[in-house]
CSV table of C-alpha atoms in Angstrom, one decimal:
chain,number,residue,atom,x,y,z
Y,1,UNK,CA,16.2,-29.3,6.5
Y,2,UNK,CA,15.8,-32.5,4.6
Y,3,UNK,CA,18.7,-33.2,2.2
Y,4,UNK,CA,18.2,-33.7,-1.5
Y,5,UNK,CA,18.3,-37.1,-3.2
Y,6,UNK,CA,17.8,-38.0,-6.8
Y,7,UNK,CA,15.6,-41.1,-6.7
Y,8,UNK,CA,16.1,-41.7,-10.4
Y,9,UNK,CA,19.6,-42.9,-9.7
Y,10,UNK,CA,18.5,-45.7,-7.4
Y,11,UNK,CA,18.0,-49.1,-8.8
Y,12,UNK,CA,14.6,-50.7,-8.3
Y,13,UNK,CA,15.6,-52.7,-5.3
Y,14,UNK,CA,17.3,-49.7,-3.6
Y,15,UNK,CA,14.3,-47.5,-4.4
Y,16,UNK,CA,11.8,-49.9,-2.8
Y,17,UNK,CA,14.0,-50.5,0.3
Y,18,UNK,CA,14.6,-46.7,0.7
Y,19,UNK,CA,10.8,-46.0,0.5
Y,20,UNK,CA,10.0,-48.8,2.9
Y,21,UNK,CA,12.3,-47.2,5.5
Y,22,UNK,CA,10.8,-43.8,4.8
Y,23,UNK,CA,7.2,-45.0,5.1
Y,24,UNK,CA,8.0,-46.9,8.4
Y,25,UNK,CA,9.7,-43.8,9.8
Y,26,UNK,CA,6.6,-41.6,9.2
Y,27,UNK,CA,4.2,-44.3,10.4
Y,28,UNK,CA,6.1,-44.6,13.7
Y,29,UNK,CA,6.1,-40.8,14.1
Y,30,UNK,CA,2.4,-40.3,14.6
Y,31,UNK,CA,1.5,-39.0,11.1
Y,32,UNK,CA,-2.1,-38.0,12.2
Y,33,UNK,CA,-0.8,-35.6,14.9
Y,34,UNK,CA,1.8,-34.2,12.4
Y,35,UNK,CA,-0.9,-33.8,9.7
Y,36,UNK,CA,1.0,-36.1,7.3
Y,37,UNK,CA,-1.7,-38.8,6.8
Y,38,UNK,CA,-2.8,-37.8,3.3
Y,39,UNK,CA,0.7,-37.5,1.8
Y,40,UNK,CA,1.8,-40.7,3.5
Y,41,UNK,CA,-1.2,-42.6,2.2
Y,42,UNK,CA,-0.5,-41.4,-1.3
Y,43,UNK,CA,3.1,-42.6,-1.1
Y,44,UNK,CA,2.1,-45.9,0.4
Y,45,UNK,CA,-0.4,-46.6,-2.3
Y,46,UNK,CA,2.1,-46.0,-5.1
Y,47,UNK,CA,4.8,-47.9,-3.3
Y,48,UNK,CA,2.5,-50.9,-2.9
Y,49,UNK,CA,1.6,-50.8,-6.6
Y,50,UNK,CA,5.3,-50.6,-7.6
Y,51,UNK,CA,6.2,-53.4,-5.2
Y,52,UNK,CA,3.4,-55.6,-6.6
Y,53,UNK,CA,4.7,-55.2,-10.1
Y,54,UNK,CA,7.9,-57.0,-8.9
Y,55,UNK,CA,6.0,-59.8,-7.2
Y,56,UNK,CA,6.7,-63.1,-8.9
Y,57,UNK,CA,3.8,-64.5,-10.9
Y,58,UNK,CA,3.1,-68.1,-9.8
Y,59,UNK,CA,2.7,-69.4,-13.3
Y,60,UNK,CA,6.4,-69.1,-14.2
Y,61,UNK,CA,8.4,-72.2,-15.0
Y,62,UNK,CA,11.2,-70.7,-12.9
Y,63,UNK,CA,9.0,-70.2,-9.8
Y,64,UNK,CA,9.8,-73.4,-8.0
Y,65,UNK,CA,13.5,-72.9,-8.6
Y,66,UNK,CA,13.3,-69.4,-7.3
Y,67,UNK,CA,11.3,-70.4,-4.3
Y,68,UNK,CA,13.9,-73.0,-3.3
Y,69,UNK,CA,16.8,-70.5,-3.7
Y,70,UNK,CA,14.9,-67.9,-1.7
Y,71,UNK,CA,14.3,-70.4,1.0
Y,72,UNK,CA,18.0,-71.3,1.0
Y,73,UNK,CA,19.2,-67.7,1.4
Y,74,UNK,CA,16.5,-67.1,4.1
Y,75,UNK,CA,17.8,-70.1,6.1
Y,76,UNK,CA,21.4,-68.9,5.6
Y,77,UNK,CA,20.8,-65.3,6.9
Y,78,UNK,CA,18.6,-66.7,9.7
Y,79,UNK,CA,21.2,-69.2,10.7
Y,80,UNK,CA,24.0,-66.6,10.7
Y,81,UNK,CA,21.9,-64.3,12.9
Y,82,UNK,CA,21.3,-67.0,15.4
Y,83,UNK,CA,25.0,-68.0,15.5
Y,84,UNK,CA,26.0,-64.4,16.1
Y,85,UNK,CA,23.4,-64.1,18.8
Y,86,UNK,CA,24.9,-67.3,20.5
Y,87,UNK,CA,28.4,-65.9,20.3
Y,88,UNK,CA,27.3,-62.8,22.1
Y,89,UNK,CA,27.2,-65.1,25.2
Y,90,UNK,CA,30.6,-66.7,24.6
Y,91,UNK,CA,33.0,-67.0,27.5
Y,92,UNK,CA,35.9,-65.5,25.4
Y,93,UNK,CA,35.7,-61.7,25.2
Y,94,UNK,CA,37.3,-61.7,21.8
Y,95,UNK,CA,34.5,-63.9,20.4
Y,96,UNK,CA,31.9,-61.5,22.0
Y,97,UNK,CA,33.6,-58.5,20.4
Y,98,UNK,CA,33.6,-60.2,17.0
Y,99,UNK,CA,29.9,-61.1,17.4
Y,100,UNK,CA,29.0,-57.5,18.3
Y,101,UNK,CA,30.8,-56.2,15.3
Y,102,UNK,CA,28.9,-58.5,12.9
Y,103,UNK,CA,25.6,-57.8,14.7
Y,104,UNK,CA,26.0,-54.1,14.2
Y,105,UNK,CA,26.7,-54.7,10.5
Y,106,UNK,CA,23.5,-56.7,10.1
Y,107,UNK,CA,21.4,-54.3,12.2
Y,108,UNK,CA,22.5,-51.5,9.8
Y,109,UNK,CA,20.5,-53.3,7.1
Y,110,UNK,CA,17.4,-53.7,9.1
Y,111,UNK,CA,15.7,-56.5,11.0
Y,112,UNK,CA,14.0,-59.6,9.4
Y,113,UNK,CA,15.9,-59.3,6.1
Y,114,UNK,CA,14.2,-62.6,5.1
Y,115,UNK,CA,10.8,-60.8,5.1
Y,116,UNK,CA,11.9,-58.1,2.6
Y,117,UNK,CA,10.5,-58.2,-1.0
Y,118,UNK,CA,12.6,-60.2,-3.5
Y,119,UNK,CA,14.5,-57.2,-4.9
Y,120,UNK,CA,15.3,-55.6,-1.6
Y,121,UNK,CA,16.5,-58.8,0.0
Y,122,UNK,CA,18.7,-59.5,-3.0
Y,123,UNK,CA,20.4,-56.1,-2.8
Y,124,UNK,CA,20.7,-56.3,1.0
Y,125,UNK,CA,22.3,-59.7,1.1
Y,126,UNK,CA,24.7,-58.7,-1.6
Y,127,UNK,CA,25.8,-55.7,0.4
Y,128,UNK,CA,26.3,-57.8,3.5
Y,129,UNK,CA,28.5,-60.3,1.7
Y,130,UNK,CA,30.5,-57.5,0.1
Y,131,UNK,CA,31.0,-55.9,3.6
Y,132,UNK,CA,32.2,-59.3,5.0
Y,133,UNK,CA,34.6,-59.9,2.2
Y,134,UNK,CA,36.1,-56.5,1.9
Y,135,UNK,CA,36.2,-54.8,5.3
Y,136,UNK,CA,39.1,-56.2,7.3
Y,137,UNK,CA,37.5,-56.0,10.8
Y,138,UNK,CA,34.5,-57.8,9.5
Y,139,UNK,CA,36.6,-60.4,7.6
Y,140,UNK,CA,38.5,-61.1,10.8
Y,141,UNK,CA,35.3,-61.5,12.8
Y,142,UNK,CA,33.8,-63.9,10.3
Y,143,UNK,CA,37.0,-66.0,10.3
Y,144,UNK,CA,37.2,-66.0,14.1
Y,145,UNK,CA,33.6,-67.1,14.5
Y,146,UNK,CA,34.0,-69.7,11.7
Y,147,UNK,CA,31.3,-68.2,9.6
Y,148,UNK,CA,33.0,-68.4,6.2
Y,149,UNK,CA,31.0,-71.4,5.1
Y,150,UNK,CA,27.8,-69.7,6.1
Y,151,UNK,CA,28.8,-66.6,4.3
Y,152,UNK,CA,29.7,-68.6,1.2
Y,153,UNK,CA,26.3,-70.4,1.3
Y,154,UNK,CA,24.5,-67.0,1.7
Y,155,UNK,CA,26.4,-65.6,-1.3
Y,156,UNK,CA,25.9,-68.7,-3.5
Y,157,UNK,CA,22.2,-69.0,-2.8
Y,158,UNK,CA,21.6,-65.2,-3.2
Y,159,UNK,CA,23.6,-65.0,-6.5
Y,160,UNK,CA,21.7,-68.0,-7.8
Y,161,UNK,CA,18.4,-66.3,-6.9
Y,162,UNK,CA,19.5,-63.0,-8.6
Y,163,UNK,CA,20.4,-65.0,-11.8
Y,164,UNK,CA,17.1,-66.9,-11.9
Y,165,UNK,CA,15.2,-63.7,-11.1
Y,166,UNK,CA,16.9,-61.9,-14.0
Y,167,UNK,CA,15.8,-64.8,-16.3
Y,168,UNK,CA,12.3,-64.5,-14.9
Y,169,UNK,CA,12.2,-60.7,-15.6
Y,170,UNK,CA,12.7,-61.5,-19.3
Y,171,UNK,CA,9.2,-62.9,-19.3
Y,172,UNK,CA,7.8,-59.5,-18.3
Y,173,UNK,CA,5.7,-57.9,-21.0
Y,174,UNK,CA,6.5,-54.5,-22.5
Y,175,UNK,CA,3.3,-53.3,-20.9
Y,176,UNK,CA,4.5,-54.3,-17.4
Y,177,UNK,CA,7.9,-52.6,-18.0
Y,178,UNK,CA,6.1,-49.4,-19.0
Y,179,UNK,CA,3.9,-49.6,-15.9
Y,180,UNK,CA,7.0,-49.9,-13.7
Y,181,UNK,CA,8.6,-46.9,-15.3
Y,182,UNK,CA,5.4,-44.9,-14.9
Y,183,UNK,CA,5.0,-45.9,-11.3
Y,184,UNK,CA,8.6,-45.0,-10.5
Y,185,UNK,CA,7.8,-41.5,-11.7
Y,186,UNK,CA,4.7,-41.3,-9.6
Y,187,UNK,CA,6.7,-42.5,-6.6
Y,188,UNK,CA,9.2,-39.7,-7.0
Y,189,UNK,CA,6.4,-37.1,-7.0
Y,190,UNK,CA,4.8,-38.7,-3.9
Y,191,UNK,CA,8.0,-38.8,-1.9
Y,192,UNK,CA,9.0,-35.3,-2.7
Y,193,UNK,CA,5.5,-34.0,-1.8
Y,194,UNK,CA,5.8,-35.8,1.6
Y,195,UNK,CA,9.3,-34.5,2.1
Y,196,UNK,CA,8.3,-30.9,1.2
Y,197,UNK,CA,5.3,-31.0,3.6
Y,198,UNK,CA,7.4,-32.1,6.5
Y,199,UNK,CA,9.9,-29.3,5.7
Y,200,UNK,CA,7.1,-26.7,5.6
Y,201,UNK,CA,5.6,-27.8,8.9
Y,202,UNK,CA,9.0,-27.9,10.5
Y,203,UNK,CA,9.7,-24.3,9.3
Y,204,UNK,CA,6.3,-23.0,10.4
Y,205,UNK,CA,6.5,-24.5,13.9
Y,206,UNK,CA,10.1,-25.6,14.8
Y,207,UNK,CA,9.0,-26.4,18.3
Y,208,UNK,CA,7.2,-29.6,17.3
Y,209,UNK,CA,9.8,-32.3,18.0
Y,210,UNK,CA,8.2,-34.8,15.7
Y,211,UNK,CA,9.1,-33.0,12.6
Y,212,UNK,CA,12.7,-32.6,13.7
Y,213,UNK,CA,12.9,-36.3,14.4
Y,214,UNK,CA,11.6,-37.1,11.0
Y,215,UNK,CA,14.0,-34.8,9.3
Y,216,UNK,CA,16.9,-36.5,11.1
Y,217,UNK,CA,15.6,-40.0,10.1
Y,218,UNK,CA,15.1,-38.9,6.5
Y,219,UNK,CA,18.6,-37.5,6.3
Y,220,UNK,CA,20.1,-40.6,7.8
Y,221,UNK,CA,18.5,-42.8,5.1
Y,222,UNK,CA,19.4,-40.3,2.4
Y,223,UNK,CA,23.0,-40.4,3.5
Y,224,UNK,CA,23.0,-44.2,3.3
Y,225,UNK,CA,21.5,-44.3,-0.2
């Protein structure tokens, strides 16, 4: 059984990231064989429309500044990932253990974070910085691997981007904001329809492994969010 989740409680970035994970999970689970194509397509179409509403228009005076900050944070998270990867081959076992700990933390938030949409990347990088500044094992690992300067650069560039992006959002028209609200509601309906279809098929034929795997993946993401 798929657990319940109130999507209305998720912020825009969290909603987009959650749905991205859900769509990928279904796509990787052979939706045609599981008879989920129609509901998946409906969710994807609405998701893409909602995501597009948050794409940065190129005519904004803040665009260049935002692009520079986005490039900075992309370089920071990419550099951190490469340094951690290098430390996995360190001759000192304590450095390897620290690198593995940080690698697991990053993996939890998905691969290629720098390719996420603006909102999702902002939320993800903020969570990583919080983890590394509040969880003692992660703090110790960051210190041991001398990654505090990298972590600070990631935080500074990401917070700068968030601030500039908030300023850019003030340029949105009321019409755009209304569309976002409307598409969020459509997204809820599409997700719940897909979820209920998976649950129905799993109940009718519990022997099909694909449905059970999707249920486990859905519940894993729901627990996270």
